[in-house]
Amino acid sequence: MDMHAVVIHEPGGPEVLHYESMPVPEPGIGEVRVRMRAAGLNHRDIWVRTGTSGPFTGPVIPGSDGAGEIDAAGPGVFGIETGKKVVILPGMSCGRCEACLSGQQPACLQYRIFDGTYAEYVVVPQQNVAPMPSGLTFTEAASIGIPFLTAEECLKRAQALPGQTLFLWGATGGLGVAILQLAKLRGVRVIAATRSAARADKLKQLHADDVLVWDGTRDVTGEVLNLTGQRGVDVVVDSLGQLTFAQSLAMARRGGVVVTVGGTTGTTMQCDLAQIFRRRLTILGAFMGQSGILPRLLPLFARGVLLPVIDHTYPLEQADQAHEQLQRGVFGKIVLEL
Ligand SMILES: [Zn+2]
């Protein structure tokens, strides 16, 4: 039996995403096969495509997030019925080491992120699927994964408290929209920054308290200090990196927390360490999150407490156009439908 999938044979631009036929994979011991119905795009997919997520080791099917139905199970799989609707859990680890056994899977030496959801069928270990929230479409369910996993990890580790203030760069992206919602759920005041005036209203609809439209030159730090009575914010979440991190350090309050969770503008920077030690800042790195986070958050989507935010959908064969749009900028998520 053959299936359709999007395959990258050599790194490059969106044109290297080839829509092809290939054999349907067979589930091995402890694995399940999922008939995918939707695949959510992440910036990671672009890095996989361009070969910047690690050394390029041969043909790869991109895509870490997705939703579909259980189609087949390998030997040793019990209690997962064929036809059950599931969400892919994209974090993969050994399951046996101290980090894994203490619930810190991203610290596992074998931790990696699953690639392969741009395909009609995927095979994953049975612990890498979770029940899909009721009342959601496959497209909505496919939009949740990495952004909400990472967002919750950021907020949990930053220990943002009710009444505190959080500054959020890149608020309109998939991760930004997730952080905004989870921060508001905690009773945190959110100052959100976006480069698009057209998207500022949408951030207000998601209950951002203040929205700063930022053109790359505007003195965001000064405005944040004005909005906080010159005190600075308790928590800054920075996924842009090189372009913004110095400002992130400057706008944090004394004793505040700056979370670095990505580098979409680059990952190299220079800073004055006195800025960190004299002002007693905590710098936290966040990457993916504990495996228990998504199973804990998914029911909140069924109850309408958290909202999937979809910017646009494309059929699988138009993955190249979907990538181009993601690189141009989005509000929420781009999802491929299969
Ligand atoms: Zn491990």
Short mmCIF file of C-alpha atoms and ligand atoms in Angstrom, two decimals:
data_model
loop_
_atom_site.label_atom_id
_atom_site.label_comp_id
_atom_site.label_asym_id
_atom_site.label_seq_id
_atom_site.Cartn_x
_atom_site.Cartn_y
_atom_site.Cartn_z
CA MET A 1 0.00 0.00 0.00
CA ASP A 2 1.29 3.46 -0.89
CA MET A 3 0.67 6.84 0.70
CA HIS A 4 1.33 10.47 -0.11
CA ALA A 5 3.89 12.42 1.88
CA VAL A 6 6.01 15.56 1.61
CA VAL A 7 9.70 14.64 1.51
CA ILE A 8 12.86 16.77 1.70
CA HIS A 9 15.78 15.18 -0.22
CA GLU A 10 18.22 18.07 0.16
CA PRO A 11 18.03 21.24 2.32
CA GLY A 12 16.79 24.46 0.73
CA GLY A 13 13.86 26.79 0.14
CA PRO A 14 10.17 25.86 0.04
CA GLU A 15 10.73 24.29 -3.40
CA VAL A 16 12.56 21.31 -1.81
CA LEU A 17 9.27 20.11 -0.27
CA HIS A 18 8.36 17.30 -2.70
CA TYR A 19 4.90 15.72 -2.68
CA GLU A 20 5.53 12.04 -3.38
CA SER A 21 4.24 8.49 -3.13
CA MET A 22 5.95 6.04 -0.80
CA PRO A 23 5.13 2.83 1.05
CA VAL A 24 2.92 3.08 4.14
CA PRO A 25 5.12 2.37 7.22
CA GLU A 26 4.40 -0.69 9.40
CA PRO A 27 4.18 -0.33 13.19
CA GLY A 28 6.79 -2.30 15.16
CA ILE A 29 6.73 -3.51 18.77
CA GLY A 30 4.95 -1.00 21.01
CA GLU A 31 4.17 1.33 18.09
CA VAL A 32 0.93 2.58 16.58
CA ARG A 33 0.16 3.80 13.07
CA VAL A 34 -1.92 6.96 12.74
CA ARG A 35 -3.89 7.94 9.64
CA MET A 36 -3.09 11.65 9.72
CA ARG A 37 -5.88 14.17 9.02
CA ALA A 38 -4.05 17.40 9.79
CA ALA A 39 -0.48 18.55 10.44
CA GLY A 40 0.34 21.79 12.27
CA LEU A 41 3.34 23.83 11.05
CA ASN A 42 6.07 25.05 13.38
CA HIS A 43 9.18 27.16 12.78
CA ARG A 44 11.07 23.95 13.44
CA ASP A 45 9.74 22.63 10.11
CA ILE A 46 11.53 25.48 8.34
CA TRP A 47 14.79 24.66 10.17
CA VAL A 48 14.41 20.99 9.21
CA ARG A 49 13.86 22.10 5.60
CA THR A 50 16.88 24.42 5.54
CA GLY A 51 19.11 21.97 7.42
CA THR A 52 19.66 24.34 10.36
CA SER A 53 18.02 22.11 13.01
CA GLY A 54 21.04 19.78 12.86
CA PRO A 55 23.17 17.96 10.27
CA PHE A 56 21.08 16.84 7.30
CA THR A 57 21.26 13.03 7.28
CA GLY A 58 19.13 12.12 4.28
CA PRO A 59 15.52 12.23 3.12
CA VAL A 60 13.17 13.44 5.85
CA ILE A 61 9.43 13.98 6.13
CA PRO A 62 8.98 17.20 8.14
CA GLY A 63 6.24 18.01 10.62
CA SER A 64 6.10 17.39 14.38
CA ASP A 65 2.49 18.21 15.22
CA GLY A 66 -0.62 16.50 13.93
CA ALA A 67 -3.91 14.79 14.59
CA GLY A 68 -5.57 11.74 13.08
CA GLU A 69 -7.03 8.32 13.79
CA ILE A 70 -5.35 5.15 15.04
CA ASP A 71 -5.12 2.90 12.00
CA ALA A 72 -3.07 -0.09 13.21
CA ALA A 73 -1.09 -1.24 16.24
CA GLY A 74 2.10 -3.29 16.45
CA PRO A 75 2.78 -6.18 18.86
CA GLY A 76 2.64 -5.28 22.55
CA VAL A 77 0.18 -2.41 22.19
CA PHE A 78 -2.86 -2.70 24.44
CA GLY A 79 -5.78 -0.41 25.18
CA ILE A 80 -5.51 1.75 22.05
CA GLU A 81 -8.42 1.08 19.71
CA THR A 82 -8.38 1.40 15.95
CA GLY A 83 -10.33 4.46 14.85
CA LYS A 84 -9.60 6.40 18.04
CA LYS A 85 -8.89 10.08 17.37
CA VAL A 86 -5.50 11.14 18.68
CA VAL A 87 -3.03 14.01 18.82
CA ILE A 88 0.68 13.32 18.22
CA LEU A 89 2.92 14.09 21.23
CA PRO A 90 6.10 15.27 19.50
CA GLY A 91 8.70 14.79 22.28
CA MET A 92 10.55 11.46 22.14
CA SER A 93 12.90 10.19 24.85
CA CYS A 94 14.32 6.91 26.17
CA GLY A 95 11.76 6.52 28.96
CA ARG A 96 14.31 4.80 31.23
CA CYS A 97 16.92 7.34 32.36
CA GLU A 98 16.81 9.46 35.51
CA ALA A 99 15.59 12.51 33.59
CA CYS A 100 12.74 10.58 31.96
CA LEU A 101 11.72 8.79 35.16
CA SER A 102 11.59 12.08 37.06
CA GLY A 103 9.40 13.70 34.41
CA GLN A 104 12.12 15.88 32.87
CA GLN A 105 12.08 14.31 29.41
CA PRO A 106 13.67 17.29 27.58
CA ALA A 107 16.78 16.71 29.76
CA CYS A 108 17.11 13.10 28.46
CA LEU A 109 20.32 12.62 26.47
CA GLN A 110 18.27 10.83 23.81
CA TYR A 111 15.56 13.50 23.67
CA ARG A 112 14.48 14.41 20.17
CA ILE A 113 11.53 15.93 18.39
CA PHE A 114 9.48 13.73 16.09
CA ASP A 115 9.50 14.61 12.37
CA GLY A 116 7.09 13.04 9.91
CA THR A 117 3.53 14.40 10.18
CA TYR A 118 3.44 15.74 6.59
CA ALA A 119 2.29 12.25 5.54
CA GLU A 120 -0.94 10.30 5.28
CA TYR A 121 0.38 7.71 7.74
CA VAL A 122 2.89 7.96 10.58
CA VAL A 123 4.24 5.37 13.01
CA VAL A 124 5.05 6.47 16.57
CA PRO A 125 5.59 4.76 19.96
CA GLN A 126 2.27 4.24 21.73
CA GLN A 127 3.25 6.77 24.42
CA ASN A 128 3.46 9.46 21.71
CA VAL A 129 -0.29 9.73 21.14
CA ALA A 130 -2.90 11.33 23.41
CA PRO A 131 -6.71 11.33 23.05
CA MET A 132 -7.94 14.22 20.90
CA PRO A 133 -10.13 16.73 22.75
CA SER A 134 -13.83 16.27 21.99
CA GLY A 135 -15.52 19.00 19.98
CA LEU A 136 -12.38 19.98 18.09
CA THR A 137 -11.74 19.41 14.40
CA PHE A 138 -8.60 17.55 13.35
CA THR A 139 -7.24 20.87 12.08
CA GLU A 140 -7.76 22.57 15.43
CA ALA A 141 -6.29 19.61 17.34
CA ALA A 142 -3.21 19.63 15.07
CA SER A 143 -2.51 23.27 15.94
CA ILE A 144 -1.95 22.70 19.68
CA GLY A 145 1.20 20.54 20.15
CA ILE A 146 4.60 22.24 20.26
CA PRO A 147 3.35 25.82 20.88
CA PHE A 148 1.24 24.97 23.91
CA LEU A 149 3.76 22.42 25.23
CA THR A 150 6.54 25.00 25.05
CA ALA A 151 4.40 27.88 26.31
CA GLU A 152 3.31 25.95 29.40
CA GLU A 153 6.92 24.93 30.11
CA CYS A 154 7.97 28.61 29.92
CA LEU A 155 5.28 29.80 32.32
CA LYS A 156 5.65 26.90 34.72
CA ARG A 157 9.39 27.41 35.01
CA ALA A 158 9.14 31.22 35.20
CA GLN A 159 6.60 30.76 38.02
CA ALA A 160 4.50 33.69 36.84
CA LEU A 161 2.07 34.60 39.61
CA PRO A 162 -1.42 36.17 39.49
CA GLY A 163 -1.07 39.94 39.29
CA GLN A 164 2.43 39.87 37.83
CA THR A 165 3.27 41.36 34.44
CA LEU A 166 4.72 39.47 31.48
CA PHE A 167 6.17 40.94 28.31
CA LEU A 168 5.81 38.85 25.18
CA TRP A 169 7.76 39.32 21.94
CA GLY A 170 6.31 37.76 18.77
CA ALA A 171 2.87 37.59 20.32
CA THR A 172 1.03 36.76 17.11
CA GLY A 173 2.91 33.56 16.23
CA GLY A 174 1.81 30.09 17.28
CA LEU A 175 3.93 30.19 20.45
CA GLY A 176 2.94 33.77 21.24
CA VAL A 177 -0.77 33.07 21.06
CA ALA A 178 -0.27 30.05 23.35
CA ILE A 179 1.75 32.03 25.91
CA LEU A 180 -0.81 34.85 25.87
CA GLN A 181 -3.69 32.48 26.63
CA LEU A 182 -1.86 30.50 29.32
CA ALA A 183 -0.60 33.67 31.00
CA LYS A 184 -4.09 35.21 31.08
CA LEU A 185 -5.40 31.95 32.55
CA ARG A 186 -2.92 32.47 35.40
CA GLY A 187 -4.14 35.98 36.10
CA VAL A 188 -0.99 37.54 34.66
CA ARG A 189 -1.03 40.96 32.95
CA VAL A 190 0.34 40.57 29.42
CA ILE A 191 2.06 43.29 27.39
CA ALA A 192 2.21 41.86 23.89
CA ALA A 193 4.43 43.06 21.04
CA THR A 194 3.71 42.48 17.37
CA ARG A 195 5.18 43.87 14.17
CA SER A 196 1.76 44.01 12.51
CA ALA A 197 -0.74 46.77 13.31
CA ALA A 198 -3.41 44.67 11.56
CA ARG A 199 -2.96 41.92 14.15
CA ALA A 200 -3.01 44.16 17.22
CA ASP A 201 -6.82 44.00 17.49
CA LYS A 202 -6.75 40.22 17.37
CA LEU A 203 -4.35 40.21 20.33
CA LYS A 204 -6.82 42.39 22.23
CA GLN A 205 -9.56 39.87 21.42
CA LEU A 206 -7.39 37.24 23.11
CA HIS A 207 -7.29 39.57 26.15
CA ALA A 208 -3.80 41.02 25.83
CA ASP A 209 -3.79 43.94 28.32
CA ASP A 210 -1.46 46.17 26.28
CA VAL A 211 -0.32 45.75 22.69
CA LEU A 212 2.79 47.46 21.30
CA VAL A 213 3.17 47.57 17.54
CA TRP A 214 6.89 47.31 16.95
CA ASP A 215 8.66 48.15 13.69
CA GLY A 216 12.10 46.97 14.76
CA THR A 217 13.29 50.46 15.73
CA ARG A 218 10.72 51.73 18.24
CA ASP A 219 12.01 51.99 21.83
CA VAL A 220 9.98 49.15 23.25
CA THR A 221 11.96 49.07 26.52
CA GLY A 222 11.09 52.69 27.31
CA GLU A 223 7.41 52.06 26.69
CA VAL A 224 7.42 48.94 28.84
CA LEU A 225 9.06 50.89 31.67
CA ASN A 226 6.39 53.59 31.29
CA LEU A 227 3.63 50.97 31.39
CA THR A 228 5.07 49.52 34.61
CA GLY A 229 5.82 52.74 36.50
CA GLN A 230 9.57 52.42 35.63
CA ARG A 231 9.73 49.14 37.52
CA GLY A 232 10.01 46.71 34.60
CA VAL A 233 8.15 43.46 34.04
CA ASP A 234 8.32 40.35 36.20
CA VAL A 235 8.77 37.98 33.27
CA VAL A 236 9.94 38.46 29.66
CA VAL A 237 9.41 35.69 27.11
CA ASP A 238 11.75 36.09 24.14
CA SER A 239 11.54 33.77 21.12
CA LEU A 240 13.13 36.26 18.69
CA GLY A 241 16.65 36.17 20.16
CA GLN A 242 19.41 38.22 18.60
CA LEU A 243 17.35 41.28 17.67
CA THR A 244 15.50 41.65 20.97
CA PHE A 245 17.37 39.94 23.81
CA ALA A 246 19.29 43.01 24.99
CA GLN A 247 15.97 44.84 25.32
CA SER A 248 14.52 41.83 27.15
CA LEU A 249 17.26 42.12 29.77
CA ALA A 250 16.72 45.88 30.06
CA MET A 251 12.94 45.72 30.55
CA ALA A 252 12.95 42.99 33.22
CA ARG A 253 12.50 44.25 36.77
CA ARG A 254 15.23 43.75 39.38
CA GLY A 255 15.03 40.07 40.34
CA GLY A 256 12.89 39.36 37.27
CA VAL A 257 12.98 36.39 34.91
CA VAL A 258 13.94 36.41 31.22
CA VAL A 259 12.99 33.26 29.32
CA THR A 260 14.83 32.53 26.07
CA VAL A 261 12.75 30.12 24.03
CA GLY A 262 13.95 30.53 20.47
CA GLY A 263 15.95 32.65 18.09
CA THR A 264 13.92 33.38 14.99
CA THR A 265 16.09 36.50 14.33
CA GLY A 266 19.39 34.76 15.18
CA THR A 267 20.99 33.22 18.26
CA THR A 268 24.18 35.21 18.81
CA MET A 269 24.33 38.22 21.12
CA GLN A 270 26.65 40.31 23.29
CA CYS A 271 25.55 41.60 26.64
CA ASP A 272 26.83 43.40 29.71
CA LEU A 273 26.89 40.79 32.47
CA ALA A 274 26.50 43.53 35.08
CA GLN A 275 23.03 43.98 33.65
CA ILE A 276 22.32 40.44 34.85
CA PHE A 277 24.19 40.16 38.17
CA ARG A 278 23.64 43.65 39.54
CA ARG A 279 19.95 43.45 38.74
CA ARG A 280 19.73 39.85 39.99
CA LEU A 281 18.06 38.57 36.84
CA THR A 282 17.25 34.92 36.24
CA ILE A 283 17.82 33.73 32.67
CA LEU A 284 15.90 30.57 31.82
CA GLY A 285 16.20 28.47 28.69
CA ALA A 286 13.05 26.62 27.62
CA PHE A 287 12.87 23.94 24.94
CA MET A 288 9.78 21.77 24.46
CA GLY A 289 8.46 20.51 27.82
CA GLN A 290 7.55 17.62 30.09
CA SER A 291 5.60 14.80 28.43
CA GLY A 292 2.74 15.22 30.90
CA ILE A 293 1.97 18.78 29.83
CA LEU A 294 -0.09 18.16 26.68
CA PRO A 295 -2.27 15.40 28.19
CA ARG A 296 -2.96 17.87 31.02
CA LEU A 297 -3.77 20.82 28.72
CA LEU A 298 -5.76 19.05 25.99
CA PRO A 299 -9.01 18.75 28.04
CA LEU A 300 -8.96 22.55 28.47
CA PHE A 301 -9.56 22.83 24.71
CA ALA A 302 -12.58 20.50 24.96
CA ARG A 303 -13.99 22.83 27.65
CA GLY A 304 -13.31 25.98 25.63
CA VAL A 305 -10.91 27.37 28.26
CA LEU A 306 -8.11 27.43 25.69
CA LEU A 307 -8.70 28.22 22.02
CA PRO A 308 -6.93 26.88 18.95
CA VAL A 309 -6.04 29.86 16.73
CA ILE A 310 -5.77 28.96 13.03
CA ASP A 311 -4.56 31.53 10.52
CA HIS A 312 -4.85 29.46 7.36
CA THR A 313 -5.08 25.87 6.09
CA TYR A 314 -3.56 24.29 2.98
CA PRO A 315 -3.86 20.85 1.39
CA LEU A 316 -0.79 18.67 2.01
CA GLU A 317 0.42 19.05 -1.60
CA GLN A 318 0.72 22.82 -1.06
CA ALA A 319 3.20 22.51 1.81
CA ASP A 320 5.56 24.86 -0.07
CA GLN A 321 2.96 27.66 -0.07
CA ALA A 322 2.23 26.98 3.60
CA HIS A 323 5.95 27.40 4.42
CA GLU A 324 6.09 30.66 2.46
CA GLN A 325 3.18 32.03 4.43
CA LEU A 326 4.70 30.96 7.77
CA GLN A 327 7.88 32.85 6.84
CA ARG A 328 5.87 35.98 5.92
CA GLY A 329 4.12 36.07 9.29
CA VAL A 330 0.93 34.64 10.72
CA PHE A 331 -1.66 35.04 13.45
CA GLY A 332 -1.68 31.72 15.23
CA LYS A 333 -1.11 28.59 13.20
CA ILE A 334 -0.86 27.26 9.66
CA VAL A 335 -2.23 23.73 9.30
CA LEU A 336 -1.95 21.24 6.44
CA GLU A 337 -5.04 19.11 5.82
CA LEU A 338 -4.82 15.54 4.50
ZN ZN B 1 15.66 9.33 29.02
#
